[in-house]
PDB file of C-alpha atoms (C1' of nucleotides) in Angstrom:
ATOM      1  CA  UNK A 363       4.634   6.750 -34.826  1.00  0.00           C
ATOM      2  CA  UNK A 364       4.966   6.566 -31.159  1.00  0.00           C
ATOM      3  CA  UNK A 365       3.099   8.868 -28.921  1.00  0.00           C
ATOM      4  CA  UNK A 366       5.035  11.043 -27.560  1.00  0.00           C
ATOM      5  CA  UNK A 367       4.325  14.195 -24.643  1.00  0.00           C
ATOM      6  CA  UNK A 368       7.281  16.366 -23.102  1.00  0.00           C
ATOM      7  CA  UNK A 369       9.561  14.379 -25.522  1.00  0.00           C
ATOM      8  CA  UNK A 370       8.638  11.379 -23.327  1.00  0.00           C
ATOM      9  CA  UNK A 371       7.607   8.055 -25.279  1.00  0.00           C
ATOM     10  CA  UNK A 372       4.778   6.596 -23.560  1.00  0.00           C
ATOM     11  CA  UNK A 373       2.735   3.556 -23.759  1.00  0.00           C
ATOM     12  CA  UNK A 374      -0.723   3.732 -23.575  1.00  0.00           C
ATOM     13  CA  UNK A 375      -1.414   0.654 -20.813  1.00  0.00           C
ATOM     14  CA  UNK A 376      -5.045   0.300 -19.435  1.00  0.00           C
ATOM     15  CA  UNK A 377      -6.143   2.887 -21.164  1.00  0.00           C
ATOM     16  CA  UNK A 378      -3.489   4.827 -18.779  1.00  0.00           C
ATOM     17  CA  UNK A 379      -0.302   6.778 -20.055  1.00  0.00           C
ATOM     18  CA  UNK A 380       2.761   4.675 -19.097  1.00  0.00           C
ATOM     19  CA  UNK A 381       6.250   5.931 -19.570  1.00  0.00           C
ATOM     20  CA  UNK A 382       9.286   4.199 -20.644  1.00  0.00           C
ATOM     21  CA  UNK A 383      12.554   5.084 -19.053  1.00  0.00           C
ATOM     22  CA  UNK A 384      13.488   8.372 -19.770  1.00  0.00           C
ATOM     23  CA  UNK A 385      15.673  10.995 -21.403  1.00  0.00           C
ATOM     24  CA  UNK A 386      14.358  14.340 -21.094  1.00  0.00           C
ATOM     25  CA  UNK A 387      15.190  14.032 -17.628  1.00  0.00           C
ATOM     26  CA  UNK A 388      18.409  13.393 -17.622  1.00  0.00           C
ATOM     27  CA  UNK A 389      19.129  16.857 -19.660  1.00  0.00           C
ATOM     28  CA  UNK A 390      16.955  18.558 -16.935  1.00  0.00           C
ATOM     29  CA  UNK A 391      18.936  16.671 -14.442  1.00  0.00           C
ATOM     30  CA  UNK A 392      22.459  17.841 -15.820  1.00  0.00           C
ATOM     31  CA  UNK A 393      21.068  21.606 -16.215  1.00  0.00           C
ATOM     32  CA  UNK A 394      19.312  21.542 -13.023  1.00  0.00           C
ATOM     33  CA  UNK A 395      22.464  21.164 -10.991  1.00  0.00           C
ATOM     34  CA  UNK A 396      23.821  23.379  -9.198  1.00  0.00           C
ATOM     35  CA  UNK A 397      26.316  25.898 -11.954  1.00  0.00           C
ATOM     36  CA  UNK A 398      25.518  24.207 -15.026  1.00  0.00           C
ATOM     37  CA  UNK A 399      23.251  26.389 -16.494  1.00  0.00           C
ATOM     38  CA  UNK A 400      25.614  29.923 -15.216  1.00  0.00           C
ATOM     39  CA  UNK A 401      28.050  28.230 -17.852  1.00  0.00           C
ATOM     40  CA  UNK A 402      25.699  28.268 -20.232  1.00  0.00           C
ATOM     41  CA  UNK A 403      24.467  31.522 -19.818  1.00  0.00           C
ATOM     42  CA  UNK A 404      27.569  32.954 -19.546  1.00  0.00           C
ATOM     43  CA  UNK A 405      28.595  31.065 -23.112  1.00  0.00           C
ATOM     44  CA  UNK A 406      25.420  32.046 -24.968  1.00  0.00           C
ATOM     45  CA  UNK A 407      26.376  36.329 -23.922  1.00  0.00           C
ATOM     46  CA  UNK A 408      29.678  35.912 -24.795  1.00  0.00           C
ATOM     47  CA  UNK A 409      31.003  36.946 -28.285  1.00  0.00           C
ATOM     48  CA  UNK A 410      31.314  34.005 -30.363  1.00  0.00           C
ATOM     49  CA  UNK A 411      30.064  31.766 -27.607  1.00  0.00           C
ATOM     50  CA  UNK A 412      33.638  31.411 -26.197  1.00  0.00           C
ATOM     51  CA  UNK A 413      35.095  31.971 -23.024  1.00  0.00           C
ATOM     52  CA  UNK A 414      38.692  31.414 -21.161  1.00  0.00           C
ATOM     53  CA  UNK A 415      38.646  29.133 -18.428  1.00  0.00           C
ATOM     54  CA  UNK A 416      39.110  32.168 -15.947  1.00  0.00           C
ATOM     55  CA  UNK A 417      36.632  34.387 -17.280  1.00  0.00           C
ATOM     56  CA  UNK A 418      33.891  31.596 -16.413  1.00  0.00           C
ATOM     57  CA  UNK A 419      35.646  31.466 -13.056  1.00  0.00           C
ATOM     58  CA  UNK A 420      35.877  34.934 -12.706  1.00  0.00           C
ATOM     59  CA  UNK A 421      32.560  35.690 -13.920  1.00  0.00           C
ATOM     60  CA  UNK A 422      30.484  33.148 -11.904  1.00  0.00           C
ATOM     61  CA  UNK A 423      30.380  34.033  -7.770  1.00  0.00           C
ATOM     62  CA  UNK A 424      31.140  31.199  -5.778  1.00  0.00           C
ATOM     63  CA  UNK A 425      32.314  28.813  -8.378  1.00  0.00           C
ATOM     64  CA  UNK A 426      35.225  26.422  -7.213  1.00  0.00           C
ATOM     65  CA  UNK A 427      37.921  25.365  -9.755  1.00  0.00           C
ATOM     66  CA  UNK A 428      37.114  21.989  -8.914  1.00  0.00           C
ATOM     67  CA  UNK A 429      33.105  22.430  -9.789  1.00  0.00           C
ATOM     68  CA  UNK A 430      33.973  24.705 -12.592  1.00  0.00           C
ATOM     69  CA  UNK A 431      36.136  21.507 -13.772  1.00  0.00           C
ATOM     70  CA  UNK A 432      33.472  19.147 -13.645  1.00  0.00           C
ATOM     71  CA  UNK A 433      30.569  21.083 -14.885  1.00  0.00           C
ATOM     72  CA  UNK A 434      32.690  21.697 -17.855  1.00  0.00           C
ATOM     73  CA  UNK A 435      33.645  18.395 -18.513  1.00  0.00           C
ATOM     74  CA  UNK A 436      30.143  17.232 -18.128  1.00  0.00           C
ATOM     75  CA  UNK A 437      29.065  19.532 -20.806  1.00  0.00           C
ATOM     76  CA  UNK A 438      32.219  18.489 -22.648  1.00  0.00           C
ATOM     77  CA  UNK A 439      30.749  14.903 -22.649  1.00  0.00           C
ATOM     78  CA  UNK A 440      27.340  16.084 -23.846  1.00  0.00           C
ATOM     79  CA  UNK A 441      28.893  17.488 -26.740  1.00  0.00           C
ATOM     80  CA  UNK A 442      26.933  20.778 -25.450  1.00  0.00           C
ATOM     81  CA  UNK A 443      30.405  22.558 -25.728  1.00  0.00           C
ATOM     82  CA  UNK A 444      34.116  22.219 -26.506  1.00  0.00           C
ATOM     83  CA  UNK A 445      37.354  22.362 -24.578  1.00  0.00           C
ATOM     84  CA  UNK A 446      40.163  24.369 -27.089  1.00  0.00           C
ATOM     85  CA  UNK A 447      43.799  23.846 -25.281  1.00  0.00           C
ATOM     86  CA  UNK A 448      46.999  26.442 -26.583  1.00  0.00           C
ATOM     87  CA  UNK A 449      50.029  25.259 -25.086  1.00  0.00           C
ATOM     88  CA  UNK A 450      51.557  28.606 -24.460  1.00  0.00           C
ATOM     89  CA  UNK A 451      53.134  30.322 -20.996  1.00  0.00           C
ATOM     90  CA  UNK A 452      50.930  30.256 -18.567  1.00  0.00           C
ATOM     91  CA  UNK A 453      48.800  27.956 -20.660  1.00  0.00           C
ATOM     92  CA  UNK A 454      45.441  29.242 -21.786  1.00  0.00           C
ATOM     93  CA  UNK A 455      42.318  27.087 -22.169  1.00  0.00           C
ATOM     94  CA  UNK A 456      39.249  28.545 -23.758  1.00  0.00           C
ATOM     95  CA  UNK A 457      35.740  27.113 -24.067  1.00  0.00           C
ATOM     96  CA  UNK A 458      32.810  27.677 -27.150  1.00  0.00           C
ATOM     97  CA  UNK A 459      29.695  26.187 -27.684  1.00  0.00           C
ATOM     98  CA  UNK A 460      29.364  23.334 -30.526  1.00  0.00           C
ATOM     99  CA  UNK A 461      26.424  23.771 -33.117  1.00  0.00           C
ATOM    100  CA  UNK A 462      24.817  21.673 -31.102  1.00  0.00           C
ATOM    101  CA  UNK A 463      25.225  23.667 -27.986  1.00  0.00           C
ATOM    102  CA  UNK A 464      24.028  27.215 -29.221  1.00  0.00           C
ATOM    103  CA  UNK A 465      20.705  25.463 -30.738  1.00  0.00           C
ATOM    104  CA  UNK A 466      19.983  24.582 -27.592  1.00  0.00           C
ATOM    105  CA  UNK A 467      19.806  28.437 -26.076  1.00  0.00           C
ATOM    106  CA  UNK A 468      16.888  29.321 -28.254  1.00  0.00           C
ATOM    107  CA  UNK A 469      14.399  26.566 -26.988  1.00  0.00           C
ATOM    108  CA  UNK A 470      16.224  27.286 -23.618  1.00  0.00           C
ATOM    109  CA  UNK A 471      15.485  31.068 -23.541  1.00  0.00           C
ATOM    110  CA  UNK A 472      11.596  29.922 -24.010  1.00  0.00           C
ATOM    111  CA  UNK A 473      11.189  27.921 -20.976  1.00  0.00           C
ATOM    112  CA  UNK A 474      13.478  30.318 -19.019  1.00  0.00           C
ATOM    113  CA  UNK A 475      11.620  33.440 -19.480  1.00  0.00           C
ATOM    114  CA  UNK A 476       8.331  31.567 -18.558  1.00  0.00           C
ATOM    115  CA  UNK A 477      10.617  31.089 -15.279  1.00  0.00           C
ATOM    116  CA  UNK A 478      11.353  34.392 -15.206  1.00  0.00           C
ATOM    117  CA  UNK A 479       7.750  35.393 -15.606  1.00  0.00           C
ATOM    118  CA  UNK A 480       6.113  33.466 -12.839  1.00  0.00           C
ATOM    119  CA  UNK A 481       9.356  32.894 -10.324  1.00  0.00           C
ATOM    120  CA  UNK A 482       7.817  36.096  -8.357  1.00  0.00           C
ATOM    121  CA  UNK A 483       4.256  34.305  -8.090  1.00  0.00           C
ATOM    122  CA  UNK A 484       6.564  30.806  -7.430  1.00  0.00           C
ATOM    123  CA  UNK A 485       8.194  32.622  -4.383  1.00  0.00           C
ATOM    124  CA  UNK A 486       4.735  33.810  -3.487  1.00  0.00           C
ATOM    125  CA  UNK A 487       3.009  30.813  -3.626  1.00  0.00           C
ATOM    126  CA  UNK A 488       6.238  29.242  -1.394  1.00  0.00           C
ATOM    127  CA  UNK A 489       5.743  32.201   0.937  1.00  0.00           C
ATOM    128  CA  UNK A 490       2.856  31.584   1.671  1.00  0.00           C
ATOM    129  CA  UNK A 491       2.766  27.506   1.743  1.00  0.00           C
ATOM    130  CA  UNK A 492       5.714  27.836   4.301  1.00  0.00           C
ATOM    131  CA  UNK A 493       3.596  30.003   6.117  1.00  0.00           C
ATOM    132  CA  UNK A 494       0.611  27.731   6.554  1.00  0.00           C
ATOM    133  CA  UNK A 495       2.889  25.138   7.513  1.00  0.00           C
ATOM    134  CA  UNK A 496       4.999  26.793  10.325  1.00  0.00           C
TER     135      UNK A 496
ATOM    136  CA  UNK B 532      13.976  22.045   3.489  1.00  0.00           C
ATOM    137  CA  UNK B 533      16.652  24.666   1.651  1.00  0.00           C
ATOM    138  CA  UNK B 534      17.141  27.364   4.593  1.00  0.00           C
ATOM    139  CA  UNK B 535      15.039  30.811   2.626  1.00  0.00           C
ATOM    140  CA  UNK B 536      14.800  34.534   3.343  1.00  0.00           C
ATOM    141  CA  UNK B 537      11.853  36.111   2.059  1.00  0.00           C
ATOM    142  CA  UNK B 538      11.251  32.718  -0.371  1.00  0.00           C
ATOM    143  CA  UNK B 539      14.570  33.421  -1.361  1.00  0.00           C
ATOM    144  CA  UNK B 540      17.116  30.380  -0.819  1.00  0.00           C
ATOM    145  CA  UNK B 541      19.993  30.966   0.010  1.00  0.00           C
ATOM    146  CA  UNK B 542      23.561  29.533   2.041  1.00  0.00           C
ATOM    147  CA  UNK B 543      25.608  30.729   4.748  1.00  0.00           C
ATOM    148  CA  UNK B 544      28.781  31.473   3.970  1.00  0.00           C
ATOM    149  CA  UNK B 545      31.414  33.089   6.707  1.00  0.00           C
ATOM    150  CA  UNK B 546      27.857  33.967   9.054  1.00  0.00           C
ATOM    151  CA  UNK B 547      26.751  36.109   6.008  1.00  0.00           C
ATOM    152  CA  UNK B 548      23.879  34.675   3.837  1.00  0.00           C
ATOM    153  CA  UNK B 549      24.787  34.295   0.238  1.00  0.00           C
ATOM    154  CA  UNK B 550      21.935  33.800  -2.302  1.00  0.00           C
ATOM    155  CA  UNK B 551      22.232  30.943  -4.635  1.00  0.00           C
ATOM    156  CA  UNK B 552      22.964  31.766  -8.188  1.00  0.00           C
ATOM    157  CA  UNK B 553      19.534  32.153  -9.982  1.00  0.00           C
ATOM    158  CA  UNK B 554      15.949  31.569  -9.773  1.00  0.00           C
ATOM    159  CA  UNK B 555      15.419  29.614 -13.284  1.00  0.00           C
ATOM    160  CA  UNK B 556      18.221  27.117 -11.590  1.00  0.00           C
ATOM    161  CA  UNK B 557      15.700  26.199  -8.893  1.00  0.00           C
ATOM    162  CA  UNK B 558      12.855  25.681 -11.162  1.00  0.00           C
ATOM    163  CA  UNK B 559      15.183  23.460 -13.671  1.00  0.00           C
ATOM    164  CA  UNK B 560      16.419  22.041 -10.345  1.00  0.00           C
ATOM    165  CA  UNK B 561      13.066  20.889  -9.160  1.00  0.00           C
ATOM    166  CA  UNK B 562      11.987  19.272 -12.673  1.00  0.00           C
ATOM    167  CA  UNK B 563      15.427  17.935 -12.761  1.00  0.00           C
ATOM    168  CA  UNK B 564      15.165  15.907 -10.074  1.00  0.00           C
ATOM    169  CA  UNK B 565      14.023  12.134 -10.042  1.00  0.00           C
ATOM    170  CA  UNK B 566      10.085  12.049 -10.498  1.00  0.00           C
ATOM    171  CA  UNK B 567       8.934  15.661 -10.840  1.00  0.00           C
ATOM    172  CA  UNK B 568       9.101  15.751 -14.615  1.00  0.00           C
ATOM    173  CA  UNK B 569       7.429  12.290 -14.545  1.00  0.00           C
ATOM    174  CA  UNK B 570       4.516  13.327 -12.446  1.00  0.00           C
ATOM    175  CA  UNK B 571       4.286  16.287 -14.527  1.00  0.00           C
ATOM    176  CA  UNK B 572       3.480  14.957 -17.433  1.00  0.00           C
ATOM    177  CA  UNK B 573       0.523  12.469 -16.196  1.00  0.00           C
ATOM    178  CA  UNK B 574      -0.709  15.268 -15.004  1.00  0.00           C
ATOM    179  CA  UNK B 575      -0.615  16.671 -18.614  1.00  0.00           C
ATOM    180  CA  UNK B 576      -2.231  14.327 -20.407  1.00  0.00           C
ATOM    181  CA  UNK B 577      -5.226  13.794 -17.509  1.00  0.00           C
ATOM    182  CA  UNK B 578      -8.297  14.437 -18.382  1.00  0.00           C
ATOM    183  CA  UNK B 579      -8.859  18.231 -16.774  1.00  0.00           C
ATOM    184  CA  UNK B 580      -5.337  17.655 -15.303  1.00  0.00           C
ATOM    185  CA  UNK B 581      -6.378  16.140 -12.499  1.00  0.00           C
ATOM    186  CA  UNK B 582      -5.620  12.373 -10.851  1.00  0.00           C
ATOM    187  CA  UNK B 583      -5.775  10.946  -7.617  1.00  0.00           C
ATOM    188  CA  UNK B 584      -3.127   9.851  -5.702  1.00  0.00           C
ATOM    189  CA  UNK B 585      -3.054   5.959  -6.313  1.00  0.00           C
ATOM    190  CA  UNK B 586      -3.598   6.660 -10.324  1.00  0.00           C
ATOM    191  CA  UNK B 587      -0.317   8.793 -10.253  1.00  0.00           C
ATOM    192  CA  UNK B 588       1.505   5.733  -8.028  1.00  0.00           C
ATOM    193  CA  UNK B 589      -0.121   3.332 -10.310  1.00  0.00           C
ATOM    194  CA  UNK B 590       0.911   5.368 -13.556  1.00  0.00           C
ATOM    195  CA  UNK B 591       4.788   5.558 -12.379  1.00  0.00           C
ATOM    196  CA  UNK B 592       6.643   3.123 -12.656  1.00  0.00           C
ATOM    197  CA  UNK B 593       9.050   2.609  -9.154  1.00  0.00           C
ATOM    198  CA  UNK B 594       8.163   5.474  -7.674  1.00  0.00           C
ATOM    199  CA  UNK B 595       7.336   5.128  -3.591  1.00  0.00           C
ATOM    200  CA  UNK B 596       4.588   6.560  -1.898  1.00  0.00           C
ATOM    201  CA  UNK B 597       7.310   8.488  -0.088  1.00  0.00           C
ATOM    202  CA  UNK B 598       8.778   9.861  -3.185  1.00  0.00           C
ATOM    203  CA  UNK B 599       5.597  10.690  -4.626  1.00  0.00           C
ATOM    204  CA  UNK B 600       3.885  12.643  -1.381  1.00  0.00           C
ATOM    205  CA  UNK B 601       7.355  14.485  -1.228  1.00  0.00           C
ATOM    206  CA  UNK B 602       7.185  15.440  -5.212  1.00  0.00           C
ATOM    207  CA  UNK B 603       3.636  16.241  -4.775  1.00  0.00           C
ATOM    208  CA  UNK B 604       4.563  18.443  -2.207  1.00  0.00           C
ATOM    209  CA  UNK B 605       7.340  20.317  -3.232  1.00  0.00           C
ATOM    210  CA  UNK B 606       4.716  21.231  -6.548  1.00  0.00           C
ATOM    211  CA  UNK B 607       1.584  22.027  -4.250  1.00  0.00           C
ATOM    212  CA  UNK B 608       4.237  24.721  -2.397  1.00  0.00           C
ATOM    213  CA  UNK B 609       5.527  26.372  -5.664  1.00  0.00           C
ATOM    214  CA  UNK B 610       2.124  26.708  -6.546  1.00  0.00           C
ATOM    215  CA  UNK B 611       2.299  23.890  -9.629  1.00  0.00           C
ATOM    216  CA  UNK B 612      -0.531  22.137  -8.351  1.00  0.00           C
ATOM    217  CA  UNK B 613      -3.525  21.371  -5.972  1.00  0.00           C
ATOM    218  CA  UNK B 614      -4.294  19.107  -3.729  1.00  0.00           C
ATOM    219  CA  UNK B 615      -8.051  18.325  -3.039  1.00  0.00           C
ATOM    220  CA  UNK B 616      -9.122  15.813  -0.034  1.00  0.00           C
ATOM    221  CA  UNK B 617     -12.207  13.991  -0.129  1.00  0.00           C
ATOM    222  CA  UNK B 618     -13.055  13.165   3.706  1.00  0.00           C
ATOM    223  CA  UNK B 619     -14.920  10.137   2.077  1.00  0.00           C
ATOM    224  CA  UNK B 620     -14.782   6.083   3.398  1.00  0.00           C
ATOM    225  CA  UNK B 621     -12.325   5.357   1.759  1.00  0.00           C
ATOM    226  CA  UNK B 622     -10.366   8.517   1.714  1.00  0.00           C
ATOM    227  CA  UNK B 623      -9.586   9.970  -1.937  1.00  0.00           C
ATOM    228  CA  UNK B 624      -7.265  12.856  -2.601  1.00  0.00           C
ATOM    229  CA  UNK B 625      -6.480  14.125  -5.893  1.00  0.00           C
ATOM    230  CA  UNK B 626      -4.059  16.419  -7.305  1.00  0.00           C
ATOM    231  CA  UNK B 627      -4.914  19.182 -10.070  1.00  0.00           C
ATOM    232  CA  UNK B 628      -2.496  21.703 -12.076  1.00  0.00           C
ATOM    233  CA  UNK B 629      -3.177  25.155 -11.179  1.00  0.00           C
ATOM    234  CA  UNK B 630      -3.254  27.515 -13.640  1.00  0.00           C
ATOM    235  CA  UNK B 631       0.446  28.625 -13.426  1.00  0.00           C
ATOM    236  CA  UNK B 632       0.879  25.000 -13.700  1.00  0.00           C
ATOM    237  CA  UNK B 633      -1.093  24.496 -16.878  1.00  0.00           C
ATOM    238  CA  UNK B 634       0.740  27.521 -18.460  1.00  0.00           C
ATOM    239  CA  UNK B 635       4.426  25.816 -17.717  1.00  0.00           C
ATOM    240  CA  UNK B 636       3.096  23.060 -20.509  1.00  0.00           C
ATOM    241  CA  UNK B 637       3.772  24.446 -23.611  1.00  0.00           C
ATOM    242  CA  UNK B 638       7.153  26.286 -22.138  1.00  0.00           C
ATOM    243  CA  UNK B 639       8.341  22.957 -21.372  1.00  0.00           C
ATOM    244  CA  UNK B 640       7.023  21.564 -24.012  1.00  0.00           C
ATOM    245  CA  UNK B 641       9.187  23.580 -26.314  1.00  0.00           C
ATOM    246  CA  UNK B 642      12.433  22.972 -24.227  1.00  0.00           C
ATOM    247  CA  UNK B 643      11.555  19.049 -24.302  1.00  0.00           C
ATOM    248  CA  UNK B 644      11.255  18.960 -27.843  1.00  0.00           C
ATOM    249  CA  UNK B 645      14.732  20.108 -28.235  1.00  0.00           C
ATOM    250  CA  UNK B 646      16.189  17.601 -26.094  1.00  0.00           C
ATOM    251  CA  UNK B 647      13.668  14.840 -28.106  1.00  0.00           C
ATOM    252  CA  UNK B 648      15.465  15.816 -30.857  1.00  0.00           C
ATOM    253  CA  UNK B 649      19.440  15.684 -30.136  1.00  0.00           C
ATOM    254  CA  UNK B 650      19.093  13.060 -27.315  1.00  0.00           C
ATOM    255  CA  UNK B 651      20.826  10.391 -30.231  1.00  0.00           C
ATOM    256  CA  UNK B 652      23.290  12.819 -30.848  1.00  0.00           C
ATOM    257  CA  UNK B 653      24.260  13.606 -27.168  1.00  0.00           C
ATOM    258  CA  UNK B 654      24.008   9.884 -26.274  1.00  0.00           C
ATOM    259  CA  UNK B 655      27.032   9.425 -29.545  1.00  0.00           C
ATOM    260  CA  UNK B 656      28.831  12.157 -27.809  1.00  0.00           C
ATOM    261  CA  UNK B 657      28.932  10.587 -24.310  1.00  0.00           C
ATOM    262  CA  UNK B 658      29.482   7.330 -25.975  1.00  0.00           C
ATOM    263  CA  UNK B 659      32.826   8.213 -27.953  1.00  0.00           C
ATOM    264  CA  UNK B 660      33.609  10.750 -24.779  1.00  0.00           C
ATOM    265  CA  UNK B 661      33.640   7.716 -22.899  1.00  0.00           C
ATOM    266  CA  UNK B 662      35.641   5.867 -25.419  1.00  0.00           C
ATOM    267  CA  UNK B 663      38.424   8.284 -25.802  1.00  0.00           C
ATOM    268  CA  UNK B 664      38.883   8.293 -22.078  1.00  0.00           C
ATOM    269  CA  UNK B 665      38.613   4.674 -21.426  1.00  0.00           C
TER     270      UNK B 665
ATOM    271  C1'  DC C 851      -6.360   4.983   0.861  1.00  0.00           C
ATOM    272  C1'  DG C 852      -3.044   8.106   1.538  1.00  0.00           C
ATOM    273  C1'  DG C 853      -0.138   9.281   4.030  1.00  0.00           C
ATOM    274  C1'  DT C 854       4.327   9.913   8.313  1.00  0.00           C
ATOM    275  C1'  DA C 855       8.389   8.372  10.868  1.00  0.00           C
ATOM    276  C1'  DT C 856      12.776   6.424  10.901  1.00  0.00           C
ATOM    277  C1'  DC C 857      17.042   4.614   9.363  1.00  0.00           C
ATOM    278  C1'  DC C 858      20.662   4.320   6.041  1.00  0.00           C
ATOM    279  C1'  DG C 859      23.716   4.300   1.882  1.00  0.00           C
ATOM    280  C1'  DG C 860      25.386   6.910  -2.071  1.00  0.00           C
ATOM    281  C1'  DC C 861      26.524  10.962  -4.413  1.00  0.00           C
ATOM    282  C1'  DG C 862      26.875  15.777  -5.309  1.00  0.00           C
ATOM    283  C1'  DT C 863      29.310  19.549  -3.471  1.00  0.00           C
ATOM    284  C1'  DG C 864      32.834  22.131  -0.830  1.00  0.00           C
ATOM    285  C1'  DA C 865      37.618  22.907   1.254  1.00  0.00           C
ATOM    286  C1'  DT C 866      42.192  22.313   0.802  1.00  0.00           C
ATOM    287  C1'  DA C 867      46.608  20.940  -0.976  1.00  0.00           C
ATOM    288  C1'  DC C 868      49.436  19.803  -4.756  1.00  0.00           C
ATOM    289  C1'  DT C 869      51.114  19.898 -10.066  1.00  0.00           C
ATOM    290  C1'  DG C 870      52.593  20.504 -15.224  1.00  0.00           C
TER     291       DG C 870
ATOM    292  C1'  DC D 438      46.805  29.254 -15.512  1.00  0.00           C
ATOM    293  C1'  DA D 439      44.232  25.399 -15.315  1.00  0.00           C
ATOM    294  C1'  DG D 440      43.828  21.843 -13.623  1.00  0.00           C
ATOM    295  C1'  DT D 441      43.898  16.826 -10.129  1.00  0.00           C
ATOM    296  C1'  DA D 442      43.803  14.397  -5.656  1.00  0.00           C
ATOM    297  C1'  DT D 443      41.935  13.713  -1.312  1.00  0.00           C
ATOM    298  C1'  DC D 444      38.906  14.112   2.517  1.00  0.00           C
ATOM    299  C1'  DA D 445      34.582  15.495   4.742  1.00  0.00           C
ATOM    300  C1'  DC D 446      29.786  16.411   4.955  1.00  0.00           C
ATOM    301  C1'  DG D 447      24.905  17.156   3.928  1.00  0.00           C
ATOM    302  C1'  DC D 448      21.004  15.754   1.620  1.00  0.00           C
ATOM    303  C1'  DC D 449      18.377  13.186  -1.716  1.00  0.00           C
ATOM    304  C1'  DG D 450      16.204   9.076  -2.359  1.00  0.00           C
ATOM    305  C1'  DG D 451      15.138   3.972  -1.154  1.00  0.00           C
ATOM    306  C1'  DA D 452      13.310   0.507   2.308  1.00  0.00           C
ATOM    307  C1'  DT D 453      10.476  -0.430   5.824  1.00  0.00           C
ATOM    308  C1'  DA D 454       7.133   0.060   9.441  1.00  0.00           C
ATOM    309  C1'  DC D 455       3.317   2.302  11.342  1.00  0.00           C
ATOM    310  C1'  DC D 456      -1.105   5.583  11.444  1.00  0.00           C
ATOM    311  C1'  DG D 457      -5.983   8.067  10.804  1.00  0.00           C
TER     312       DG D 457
END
DNA sequence: CGGTATCCGGCGTGATACTG
DNA sequence: CAGTATCACGCCGGATACCG
């Protein structure tokens, strides 16, 4: 069984923890950019998980087709969610989560609220570095 | 630096400041990014979670001392972790997780786990995404 | 040893125009 | 309505050199 830590294999080299190249970060990459995870929040509120292409544009302030595009199709690629096409007039395009993407909101929602619990001591702690530093 | 108003960040937009979406995107944002997670996580399994500043260069693989002073940084200002100097010949500095830091562990841990488990199945996705569109 | 300072290339993001 | 195509720009991150 290899050893494991943040869902990280590691090597233990010279007694020293020594990671091989890495996953985790690549999901932390994709949802740390910069409207990812407003798709996915706005997914996991709405009924049934599904939204219309213009609701998410509506819904999210700021959001450029184009981004809205790409952030989809990235998630699209992950599997994370799935693109559902009617070929009616105007043409309607709506969006829902795959299995896979709603059992990701529940380990999600833990590390989130531990954002939202300490982001006002974060900005504090900011503050006040910035501060030192001007 | 991102431009802030009271720790907030924020953009201008037509001369009026608009805020950026939401605060856990700048937290997932800062682990997301190239080495944070990475030095995270030696920090984790360090004995009293602390390490000096050549066992954390030493311990990750490709990382620059550039890279590594800014990651440190951007951690010591949200309050992550400290930074200790030793005015000794020669000089030693180590860095230590903070409380707040210590108490992200386990929220990230949970989060990390998730992805540990579905990484195979989002790498198949991309894979036959890839495929299809090839 | 543990940093800065400087330069530079690539990519993520935005603005705009066009399309089935 | 829901995209694509194109261009421009800023910023992250890498390489390198120098410093206390």
């Amino acid at each position: 069984m290899q050893k494991q830590i943040h869902g990280r294999p590691y090597e233990e080299r010279n007694n020293k923890p020594h990671f091989t190249p890495c996953a985790p970060n690549a999901v932390l990459a994709r949802l740390g950019d910069k409207w990812t995870i407003l798709v996915m929040s706005h997914l996991a509120l709405a009924p049934g998980h599904r939204l219309r292409f213009s609701e998410l544009k509506n819904g999210i302030d700021g959001i450029t087709q184009r981004m809205l595009t790409l952030t989809l199709r990235n998630l699209e690629r992950d599997g994370l969610l799935e693109r559902d096409y009617f070929p009616e007039v105007p043409p309607r395009v709506e969006y829902h989560l795959t299995e896979m993407g709603a059992s990701m909101l529940p380990a999600l929602e833990g590390f989130t609220s531990w954002i939202r619990n300490n982001w006002p001591n974060i900005e504090a702690c900011r503050a006040r570095y910035d501060q030192r530093n001007a």
